[in-house]
Coordinates of C-alpha atoms and ligand atoms in Angstrom, one line a residue:
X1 CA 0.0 0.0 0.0
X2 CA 1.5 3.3 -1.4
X3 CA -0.5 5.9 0.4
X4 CA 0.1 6.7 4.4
X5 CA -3.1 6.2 6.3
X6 CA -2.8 10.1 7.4
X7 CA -2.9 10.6 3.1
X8 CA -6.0 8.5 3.4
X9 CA -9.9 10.2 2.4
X10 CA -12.6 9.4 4.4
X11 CA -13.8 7.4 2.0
X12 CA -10.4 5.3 1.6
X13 CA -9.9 5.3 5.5
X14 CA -13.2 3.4 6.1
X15 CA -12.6 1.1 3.4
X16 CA -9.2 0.3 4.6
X17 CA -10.8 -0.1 8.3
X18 CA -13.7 -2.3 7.3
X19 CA -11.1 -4.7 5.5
X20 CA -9.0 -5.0 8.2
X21 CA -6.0 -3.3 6.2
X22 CA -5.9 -1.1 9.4
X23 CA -7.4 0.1 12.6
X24 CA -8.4 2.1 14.3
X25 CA -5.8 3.0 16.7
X26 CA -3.0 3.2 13.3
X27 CA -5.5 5.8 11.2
X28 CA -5.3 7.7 15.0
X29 CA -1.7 7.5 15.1
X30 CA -0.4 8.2 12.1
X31 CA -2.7 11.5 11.9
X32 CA -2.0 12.4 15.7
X33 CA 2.0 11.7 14.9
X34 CA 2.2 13.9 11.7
X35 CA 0.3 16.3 13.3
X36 CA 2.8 16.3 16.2
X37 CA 5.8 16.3 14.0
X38 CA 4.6 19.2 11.1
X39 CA 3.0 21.5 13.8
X40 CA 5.3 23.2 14.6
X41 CA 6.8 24.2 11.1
X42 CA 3.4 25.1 9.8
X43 CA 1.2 26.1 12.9
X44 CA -2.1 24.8 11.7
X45 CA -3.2 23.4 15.2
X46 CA -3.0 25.6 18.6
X47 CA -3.7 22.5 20.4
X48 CA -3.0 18.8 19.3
X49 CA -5.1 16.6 21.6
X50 CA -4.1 13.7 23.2
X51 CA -5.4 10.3 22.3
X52 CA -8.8 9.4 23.6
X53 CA -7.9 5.6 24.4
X54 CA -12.1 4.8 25.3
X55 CA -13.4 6.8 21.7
X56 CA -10.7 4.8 19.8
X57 CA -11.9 1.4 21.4
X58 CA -15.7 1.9 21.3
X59 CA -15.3 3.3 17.2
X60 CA -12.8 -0.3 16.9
X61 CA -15.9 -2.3 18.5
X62 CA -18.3 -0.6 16.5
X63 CA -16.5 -1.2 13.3
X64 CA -15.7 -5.1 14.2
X65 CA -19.3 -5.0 14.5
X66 CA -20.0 -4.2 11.3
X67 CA -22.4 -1.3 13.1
X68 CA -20.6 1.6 12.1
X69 CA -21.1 5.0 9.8
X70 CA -18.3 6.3 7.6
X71 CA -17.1 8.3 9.8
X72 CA -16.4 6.0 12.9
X73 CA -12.7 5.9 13.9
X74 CA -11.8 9.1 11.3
X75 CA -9.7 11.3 13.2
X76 CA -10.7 15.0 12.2
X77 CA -9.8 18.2 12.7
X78 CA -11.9 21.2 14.6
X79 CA -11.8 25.2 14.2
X80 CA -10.7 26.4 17.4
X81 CA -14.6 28.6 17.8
X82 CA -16.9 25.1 17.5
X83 CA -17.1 24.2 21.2
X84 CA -16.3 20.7 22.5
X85 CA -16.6 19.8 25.9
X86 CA -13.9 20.2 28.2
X87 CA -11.5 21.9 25.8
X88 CA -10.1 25.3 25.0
X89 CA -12.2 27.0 22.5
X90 CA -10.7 30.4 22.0
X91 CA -11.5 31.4 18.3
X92 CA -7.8 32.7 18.2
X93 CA -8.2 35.2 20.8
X94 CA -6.8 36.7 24.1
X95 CA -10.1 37.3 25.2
X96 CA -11.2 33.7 25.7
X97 CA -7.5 32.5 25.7
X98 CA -8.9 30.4 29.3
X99 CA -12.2 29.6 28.4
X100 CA -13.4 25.7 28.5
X101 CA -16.1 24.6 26.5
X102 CA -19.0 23.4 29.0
X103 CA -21.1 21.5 26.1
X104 CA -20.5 20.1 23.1
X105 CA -21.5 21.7 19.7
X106 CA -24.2 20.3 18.0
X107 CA -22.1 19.3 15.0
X108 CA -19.6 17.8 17.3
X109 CA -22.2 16.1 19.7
X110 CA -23.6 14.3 15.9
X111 CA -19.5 13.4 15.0
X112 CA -19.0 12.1 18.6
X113 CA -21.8 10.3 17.8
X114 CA -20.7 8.4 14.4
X115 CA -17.4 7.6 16.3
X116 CA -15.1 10.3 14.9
X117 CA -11.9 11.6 16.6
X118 CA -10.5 14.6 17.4
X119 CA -7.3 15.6 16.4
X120 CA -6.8 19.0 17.9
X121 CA -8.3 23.2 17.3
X122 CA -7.1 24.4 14.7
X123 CA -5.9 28.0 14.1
X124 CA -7.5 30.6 12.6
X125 CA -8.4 34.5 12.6
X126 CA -9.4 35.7 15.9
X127 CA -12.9 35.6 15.7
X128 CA -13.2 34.4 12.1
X129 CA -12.4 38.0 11.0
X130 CA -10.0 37.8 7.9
X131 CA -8.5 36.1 5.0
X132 CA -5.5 34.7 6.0
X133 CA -5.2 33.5 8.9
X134 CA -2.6 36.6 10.5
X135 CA -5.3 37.7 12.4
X136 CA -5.0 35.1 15.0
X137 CA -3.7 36.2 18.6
X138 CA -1.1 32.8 18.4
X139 CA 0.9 33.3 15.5
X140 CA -0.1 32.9 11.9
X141 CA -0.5 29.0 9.9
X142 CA 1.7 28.8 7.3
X143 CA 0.3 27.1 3.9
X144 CA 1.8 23.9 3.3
X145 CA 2.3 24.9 -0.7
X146 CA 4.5 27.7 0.1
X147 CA 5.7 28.6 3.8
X148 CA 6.2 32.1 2.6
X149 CA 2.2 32.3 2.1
X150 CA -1.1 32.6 3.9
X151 CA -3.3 29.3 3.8
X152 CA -5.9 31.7 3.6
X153 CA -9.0 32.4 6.3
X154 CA -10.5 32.4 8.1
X155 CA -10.1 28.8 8.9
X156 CA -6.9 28.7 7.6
X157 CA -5.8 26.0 10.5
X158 CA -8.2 23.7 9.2
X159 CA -7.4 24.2 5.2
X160 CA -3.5 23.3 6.3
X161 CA -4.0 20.8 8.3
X162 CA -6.3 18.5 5.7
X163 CA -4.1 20.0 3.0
X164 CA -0.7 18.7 5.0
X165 CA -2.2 15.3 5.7
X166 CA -2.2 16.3 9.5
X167 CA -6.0 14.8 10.2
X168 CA -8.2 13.1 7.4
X169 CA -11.0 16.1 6.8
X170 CA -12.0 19.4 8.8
X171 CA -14.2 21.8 9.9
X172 CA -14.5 25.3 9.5
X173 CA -16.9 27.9 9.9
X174 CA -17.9 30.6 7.1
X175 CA -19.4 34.2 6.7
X176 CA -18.1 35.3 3.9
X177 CA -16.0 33.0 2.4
X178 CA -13.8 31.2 5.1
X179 CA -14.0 27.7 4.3
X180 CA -14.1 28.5 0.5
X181 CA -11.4 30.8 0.5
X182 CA -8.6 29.1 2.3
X183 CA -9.9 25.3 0.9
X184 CA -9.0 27.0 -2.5
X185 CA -5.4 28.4 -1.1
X186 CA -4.5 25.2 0.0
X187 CA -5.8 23.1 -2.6
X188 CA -8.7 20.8 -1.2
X189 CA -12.4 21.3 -1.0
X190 CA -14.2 23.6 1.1
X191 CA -18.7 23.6 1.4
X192 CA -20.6 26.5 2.6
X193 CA -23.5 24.8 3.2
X194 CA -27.3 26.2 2.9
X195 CA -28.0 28.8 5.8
X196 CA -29.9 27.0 8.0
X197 CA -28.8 23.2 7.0
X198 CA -26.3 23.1 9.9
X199 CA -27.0 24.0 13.6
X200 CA -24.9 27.2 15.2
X201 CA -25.9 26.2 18.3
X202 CA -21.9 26.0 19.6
X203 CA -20.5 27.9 17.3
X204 CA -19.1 31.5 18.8
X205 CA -21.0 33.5 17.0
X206 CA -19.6 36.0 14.3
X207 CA -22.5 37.4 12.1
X208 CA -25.5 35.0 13.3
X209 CA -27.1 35.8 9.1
X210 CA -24.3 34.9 7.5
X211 CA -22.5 32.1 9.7
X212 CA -22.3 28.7 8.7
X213 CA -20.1 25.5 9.6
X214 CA -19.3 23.4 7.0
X215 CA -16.6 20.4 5.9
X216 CA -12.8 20.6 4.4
X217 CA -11.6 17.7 2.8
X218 CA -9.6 15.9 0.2
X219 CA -12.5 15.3 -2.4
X220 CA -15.9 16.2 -3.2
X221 CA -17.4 12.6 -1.8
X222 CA -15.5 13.7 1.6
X223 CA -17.1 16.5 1.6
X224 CA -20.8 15.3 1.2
X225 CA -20.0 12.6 4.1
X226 CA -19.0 15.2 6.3
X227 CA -22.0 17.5 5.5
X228 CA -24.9 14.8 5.5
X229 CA -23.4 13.7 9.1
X230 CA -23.5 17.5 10.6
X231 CA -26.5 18.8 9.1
X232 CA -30.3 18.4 10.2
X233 CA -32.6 20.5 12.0
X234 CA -31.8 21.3 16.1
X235 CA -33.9 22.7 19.0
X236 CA -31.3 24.7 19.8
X237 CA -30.9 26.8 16.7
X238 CA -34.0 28.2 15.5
X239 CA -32.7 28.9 12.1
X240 CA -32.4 25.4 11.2
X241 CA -34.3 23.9 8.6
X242 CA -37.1 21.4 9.5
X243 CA -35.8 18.0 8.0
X244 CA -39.0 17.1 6.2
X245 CA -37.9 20.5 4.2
X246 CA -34.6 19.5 3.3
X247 CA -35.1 17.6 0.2
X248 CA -32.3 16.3 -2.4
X249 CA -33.7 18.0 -5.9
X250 CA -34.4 15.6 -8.8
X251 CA -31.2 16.7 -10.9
X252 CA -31.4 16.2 -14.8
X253 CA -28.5 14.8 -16.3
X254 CA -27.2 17.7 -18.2
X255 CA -26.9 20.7 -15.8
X256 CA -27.1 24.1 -17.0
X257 CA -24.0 26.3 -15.7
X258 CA -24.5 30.0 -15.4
X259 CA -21.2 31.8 -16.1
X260 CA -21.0 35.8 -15.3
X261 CA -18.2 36.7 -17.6
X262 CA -18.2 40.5 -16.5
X263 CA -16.9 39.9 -12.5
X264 CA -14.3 38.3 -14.2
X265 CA -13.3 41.0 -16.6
X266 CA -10.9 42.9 -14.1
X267 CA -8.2 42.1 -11.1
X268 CA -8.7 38.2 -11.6
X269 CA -4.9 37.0 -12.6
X270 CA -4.5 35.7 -16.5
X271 CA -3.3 32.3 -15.5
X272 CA -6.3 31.7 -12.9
X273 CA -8.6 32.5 -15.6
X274 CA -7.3 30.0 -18.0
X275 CA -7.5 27.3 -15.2
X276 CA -11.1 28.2 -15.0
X277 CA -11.5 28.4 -18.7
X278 CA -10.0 24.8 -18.5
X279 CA -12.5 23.3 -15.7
X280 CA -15.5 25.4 -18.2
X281 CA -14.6 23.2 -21.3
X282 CA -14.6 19.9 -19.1
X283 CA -17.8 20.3 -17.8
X284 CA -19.3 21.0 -20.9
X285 CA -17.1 17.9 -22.6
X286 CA -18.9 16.1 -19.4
X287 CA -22.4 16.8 -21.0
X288 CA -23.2 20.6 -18.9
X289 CA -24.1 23.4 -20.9
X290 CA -22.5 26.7 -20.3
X291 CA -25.3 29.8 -20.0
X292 CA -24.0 33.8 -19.7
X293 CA -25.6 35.5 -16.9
X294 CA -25.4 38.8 -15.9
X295 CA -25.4 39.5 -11.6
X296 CA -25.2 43.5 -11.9
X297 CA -25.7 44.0 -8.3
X298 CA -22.6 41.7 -7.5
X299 CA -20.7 44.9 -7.8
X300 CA -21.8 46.0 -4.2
X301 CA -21.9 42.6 -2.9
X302 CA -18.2 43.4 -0.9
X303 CA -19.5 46.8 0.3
X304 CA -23.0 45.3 1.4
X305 CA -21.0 42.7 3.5
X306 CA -18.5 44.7 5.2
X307 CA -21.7 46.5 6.3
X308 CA -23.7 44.2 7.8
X309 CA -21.0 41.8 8.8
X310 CA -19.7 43.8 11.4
X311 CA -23.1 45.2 12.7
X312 CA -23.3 41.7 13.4
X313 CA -20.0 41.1 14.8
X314 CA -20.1 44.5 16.9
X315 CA -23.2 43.2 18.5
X316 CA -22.3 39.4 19.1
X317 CA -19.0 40.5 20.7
X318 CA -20.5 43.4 22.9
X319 CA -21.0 40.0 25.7
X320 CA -16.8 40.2 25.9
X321 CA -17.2 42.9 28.2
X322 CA -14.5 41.9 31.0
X323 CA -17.5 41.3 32.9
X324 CA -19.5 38.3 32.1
X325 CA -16.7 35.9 31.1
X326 CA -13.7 36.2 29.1
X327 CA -10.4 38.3 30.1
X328 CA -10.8 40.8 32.7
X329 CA -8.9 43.6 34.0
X330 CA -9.6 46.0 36.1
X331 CA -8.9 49.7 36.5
X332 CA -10.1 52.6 38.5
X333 CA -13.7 52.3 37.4
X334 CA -16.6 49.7 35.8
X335 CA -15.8 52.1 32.3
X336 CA -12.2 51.4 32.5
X337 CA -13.0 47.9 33.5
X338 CA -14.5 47.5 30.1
X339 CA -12.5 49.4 28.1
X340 CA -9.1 47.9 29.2
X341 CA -10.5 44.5 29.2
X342 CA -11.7 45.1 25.5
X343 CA -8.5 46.8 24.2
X344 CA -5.8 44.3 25.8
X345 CA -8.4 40.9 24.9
X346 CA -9.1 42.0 21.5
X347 CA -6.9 42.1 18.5
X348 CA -6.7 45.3 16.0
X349 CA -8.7 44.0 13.2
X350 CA -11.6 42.7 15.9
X351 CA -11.3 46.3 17.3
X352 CA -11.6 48.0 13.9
X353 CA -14.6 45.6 13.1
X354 CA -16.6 46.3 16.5
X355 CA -16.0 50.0 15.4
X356 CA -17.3 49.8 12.1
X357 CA -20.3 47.6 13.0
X358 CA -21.0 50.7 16.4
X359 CA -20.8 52.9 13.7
X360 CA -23.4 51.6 10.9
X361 CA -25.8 50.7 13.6
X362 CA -25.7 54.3 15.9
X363 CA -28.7 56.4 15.5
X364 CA -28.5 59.0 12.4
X365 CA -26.1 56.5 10.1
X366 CA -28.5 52.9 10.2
X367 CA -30.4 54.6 7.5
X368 CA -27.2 55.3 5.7
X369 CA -25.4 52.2 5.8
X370 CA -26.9 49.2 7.6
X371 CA -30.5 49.5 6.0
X372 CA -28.9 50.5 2.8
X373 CA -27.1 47.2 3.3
X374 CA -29.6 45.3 4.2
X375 CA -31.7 46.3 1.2
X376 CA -29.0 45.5 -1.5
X377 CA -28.9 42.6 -0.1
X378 CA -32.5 41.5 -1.3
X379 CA -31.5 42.5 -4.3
X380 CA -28.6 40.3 -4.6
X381 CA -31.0 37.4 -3.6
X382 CA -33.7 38.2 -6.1
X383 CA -30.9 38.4 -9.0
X384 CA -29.8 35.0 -7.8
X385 CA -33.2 33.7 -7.7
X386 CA -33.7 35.3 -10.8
X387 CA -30.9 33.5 -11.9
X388 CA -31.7 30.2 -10.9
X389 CA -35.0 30.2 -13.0
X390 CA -32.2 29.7 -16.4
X391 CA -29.1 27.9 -14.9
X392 CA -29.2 25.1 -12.2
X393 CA -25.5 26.2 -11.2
X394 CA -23.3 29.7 -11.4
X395 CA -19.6 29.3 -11.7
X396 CA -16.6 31.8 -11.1
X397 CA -13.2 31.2 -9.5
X398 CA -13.2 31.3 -6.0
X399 CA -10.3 33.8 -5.8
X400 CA -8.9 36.0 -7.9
X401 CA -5.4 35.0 -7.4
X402 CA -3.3 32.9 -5.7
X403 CA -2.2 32.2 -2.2
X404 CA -0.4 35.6 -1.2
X405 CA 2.8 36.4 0.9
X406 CA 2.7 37.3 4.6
X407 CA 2.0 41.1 5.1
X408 CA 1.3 41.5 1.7
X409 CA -2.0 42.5 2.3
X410 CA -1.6 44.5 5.7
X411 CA -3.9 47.1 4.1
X412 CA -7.3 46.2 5.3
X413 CA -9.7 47.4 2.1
X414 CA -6.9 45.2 -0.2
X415 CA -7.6 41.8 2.0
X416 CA -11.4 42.6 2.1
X417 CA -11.0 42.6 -1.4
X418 CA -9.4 38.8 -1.2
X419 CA -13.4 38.1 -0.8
X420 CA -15.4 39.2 -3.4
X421 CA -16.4 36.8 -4.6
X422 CA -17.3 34.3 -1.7
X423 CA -19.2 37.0 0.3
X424 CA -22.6 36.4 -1.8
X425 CA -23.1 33.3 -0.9
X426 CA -23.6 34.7 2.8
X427 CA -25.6 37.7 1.9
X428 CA -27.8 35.2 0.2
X429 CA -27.8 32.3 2.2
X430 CA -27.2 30.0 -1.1
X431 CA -24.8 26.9 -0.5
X432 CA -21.2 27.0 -2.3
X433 CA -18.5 25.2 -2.9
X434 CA -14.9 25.4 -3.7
X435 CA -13.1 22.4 -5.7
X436 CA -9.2 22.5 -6.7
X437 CA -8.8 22.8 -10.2
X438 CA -5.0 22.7 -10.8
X439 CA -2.0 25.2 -10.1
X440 CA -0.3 28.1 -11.2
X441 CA 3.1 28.9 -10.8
X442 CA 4.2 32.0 -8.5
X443 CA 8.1 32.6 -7.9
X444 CA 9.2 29.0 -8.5
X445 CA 6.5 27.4 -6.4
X446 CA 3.0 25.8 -7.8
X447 CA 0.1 27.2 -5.8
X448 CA -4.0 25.4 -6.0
X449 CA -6.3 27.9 -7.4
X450 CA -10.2 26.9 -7.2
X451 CA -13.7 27.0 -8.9
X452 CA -16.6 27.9 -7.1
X453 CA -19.8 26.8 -7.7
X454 CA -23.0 28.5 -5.6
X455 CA -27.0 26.9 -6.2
X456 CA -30.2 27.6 -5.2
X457 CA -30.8 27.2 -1.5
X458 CA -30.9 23.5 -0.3
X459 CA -29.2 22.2 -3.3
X460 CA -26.1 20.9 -2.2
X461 CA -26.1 18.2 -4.5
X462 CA -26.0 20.1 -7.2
X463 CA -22.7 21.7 -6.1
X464 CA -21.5 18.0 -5.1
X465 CA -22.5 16.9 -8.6
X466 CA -20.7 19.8 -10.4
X467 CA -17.7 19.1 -8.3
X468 CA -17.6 15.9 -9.1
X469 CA -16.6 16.3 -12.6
X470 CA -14.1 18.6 -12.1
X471 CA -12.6 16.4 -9.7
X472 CA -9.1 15.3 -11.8
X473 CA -7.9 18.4 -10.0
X474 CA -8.3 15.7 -6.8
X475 CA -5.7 13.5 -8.9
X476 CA -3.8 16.3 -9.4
X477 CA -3.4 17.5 -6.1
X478 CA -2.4 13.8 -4.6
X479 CA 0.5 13.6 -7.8
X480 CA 1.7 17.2 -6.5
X481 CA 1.3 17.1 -2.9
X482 CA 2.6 19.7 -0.8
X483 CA 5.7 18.1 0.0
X484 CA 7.0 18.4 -3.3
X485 CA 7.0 22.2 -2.9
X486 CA 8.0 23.0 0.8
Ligands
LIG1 N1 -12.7 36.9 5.0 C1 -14.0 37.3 5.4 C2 -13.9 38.3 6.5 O1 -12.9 38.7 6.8 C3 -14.8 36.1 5.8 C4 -14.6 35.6 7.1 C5 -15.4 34.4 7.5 O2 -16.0 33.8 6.6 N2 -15.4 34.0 8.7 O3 -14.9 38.7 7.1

């Protein structure tokens, strides 16, 4: 057998276990030992967990007796702001640097349940603010294609860990682009699902309307197992959707793939373009047929985001008050209390957010901005929906360029650009997803680009089954792994 087990897909992993080829307690080690070893070079975990001998046993048991899901024994990887009991969840910050999870996640109480394992947090910006991962209060991850260069964010932890081999799949959270973005940095596969398909209950909260978790993996199939095992309806968040609701669309066999050639007239790099030119022609050699479509109101899409997200953020993170729970330090009086506790547990670009989000809300600018927001984004929705009625599928790149150098984009407004075209699928609440689709070469070194593909609300397969086809990137990314390059 050529491959390591921590190379392994889920899909390969539970094959390999149901033969016997392995078990359990190898797949665990040889994840939990690369972890160990490439952690420190690349920084994609802030905590590598140690084993948890009873959860390895009872996933062994379970497999022996042939009562197990997909899932059972996989050792995966977590985003450092989805609680599990009993550990550190911190979402990269000073402010919560001490804070132990007292309940499980909902996602993580349905993995516990199929018999996964945890390999460790993974790093990311503080807060899920960002695109690269440098936002984090404990040192940035490095991506595994090029240690000179983000992984992306904001759950770039997760994107480098799968990407290295250092678990078997991931998850991340997204809300705007943050398990797209870095998935297509680091050359693996990154869902957004459907607002509402995956309980936030557990999640710490960034912008509750745009916030979703969702899977990074190897391959599109990895992806799907992940998602269909953390998404359903839960008590506990009311956004969910009722299962009964959630229903699989008949797909035809030909899909129809709605292409919006004007975003991609300007600031997307020539090379990138040809890469998606070159996924274009194999979907429609695969049968699709490719439809121009024309999203005018994309062109605000960024500013209607950096609007709203923040309102949101400025309001879920007013609770870190030095007060409740979180870092505390005192001064002379309750104001500085708050204000010291604030400025020494939050970073600058959490601060900078909170601001803008005070800002848009306060009486005198909410008709300004944040209504003015909210309102475009409607629009974005109705030109989707719009959309939708002619093509079962819309397809851009997921990024306009490659995986970029550290500090390179230390002005904000140039890595808020990094998102442009990942933010819709928040605004809109429309799934997405980002598939590897080759490489392009950047001082000597060959960095993943992406395609991304959004669909109408609840139509995840759709996305899976687009992905699907353009998976030879997947062969191309296990002949080039990342090793070859670092
Ligand atoms: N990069 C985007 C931002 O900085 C998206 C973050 C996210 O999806 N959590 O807001």
């Amino acid at each position: 057998m050529s491959k390591k087990q921590n190379e392994m897909t889920i899909v390969e992993a539970a094959r390999a276990l149901r033969a016997r080829e392995i078990s359990v307690q190898d797949l665990w080690d040889a994840c939990h030992n690369a972890a160990v070893e490439r952690n420190p070079e690349l920084n994609a975990y802030l905590e590598v967990f140690d084993a948890d001998e009873a959860a390895i046993e009872s996933a062994q048991k379970r497999i022996d007796a042939n009562d197990a899901s997909l899932l059972c024994g996989i050792p995966l990887a977590i985003k450092d702001n989805i609680l599990i009991e009993g550990k550190i969840a911190s979402a990269a910050s000073k402010m919560l640097e001490n804070y132990r999870a007292t309940y499980d996640a909902a996602v993580v109480k349905k993995l516990k349940t199929a018999g996964a394992l945890f390999v460790g947090r993974t790093n990311m910006d503080e807060f899920a603010m960002g695109s690269s991962t440098e936002h984090s209060a404990y040192g940035r991850t490095m991506n595994p294609h090029d240690l000179s260069r983000v992984p992306g964010g904001s759950s770039g932890g997760s994107a480098a860990a799968v990407s290295a081999h250092l678990c078997i799949a991931a998850l991340g959270s997204d809300t705007g682009g943050s398990i797209r973005q870095p998935a297509a940095h680091t050359g693996i596969v990154g869902l957004k699902p459907t607002y509402g398909a995956v309980s936030r209950s557990g999640l710490i909260a960034m912008g509750s309307s745009l916030d979703q978790i969702g899977p990074l993996a190897k391959t599109v199939e990895d992806a799907r197992i992940l998602h269909e095992a953390i998404r359903g309806k839960d008590v506990l968040d009311a956004t969910t959707i009722p299962d009964g609701l959630y229903t699989a669309r008949e797909l035809s066999k030909s899909l129809r793939i709605g292409v919006p050639r004007h975003l991609l007239a300007e600031g997307v790099g020539a090379d990138v373009l040809a890469a998606f030119n070159t996924t274009l022609e194999s979907l429609e050699s695969a049968g699709h047929t490719l439809v121009d479509i024309e999203l005018p109101t994309s062109a605000h899409a960024l500013a209607a985001y950096y609007i709203v997200m923040p309102a949101e953020v400025s309001t879920n993170l007013a609770r870190l008050d030095g007060i409740r729970y979180g870092h505390a330090a005192r001064g002379e009086t309750l104001l500085d209390d708050y204000v010291l506790s604030r400025t020494e547990g939050f970073g600058e670009e959490t601060r900078r957010r909170i601001l803008l989000g005070t800002f848009v809300l306060s009486s005198g600018y909410v008709d300004a901005y944040y209504r003015k927001a909210d309102a475009t984004r409607g629009v974005l929705r109705g030109e989707y929906m719009d959309a939708f009625e002619k093509v079962d599928g819309i397809a851009f790149p997921t990024t306009p360029s490659p995986a970029f150098k550290f500090g390179e984009k230390s002005d904000p407004l140039s890595m808020y650009l990094e998102d442009i075209f990942t933010v819709t699928a928040n605004l809109t609440g429309m799934p997405a997803i980002s598939v590897p689709i080759g490489f392009v070469e950047r001082e000597g070194k060959s960095l993943p680009v992406g395609v991304h593909f959004t669909a109408p609300h609840q139509a995840e397969n759709v996305l899976f089954t687009l992905g699907e086809v353009v998976s030879f990137a997947d062969k191309a990314f296990s002949l080039r792994s990342p090793r070859t390059n670092a």
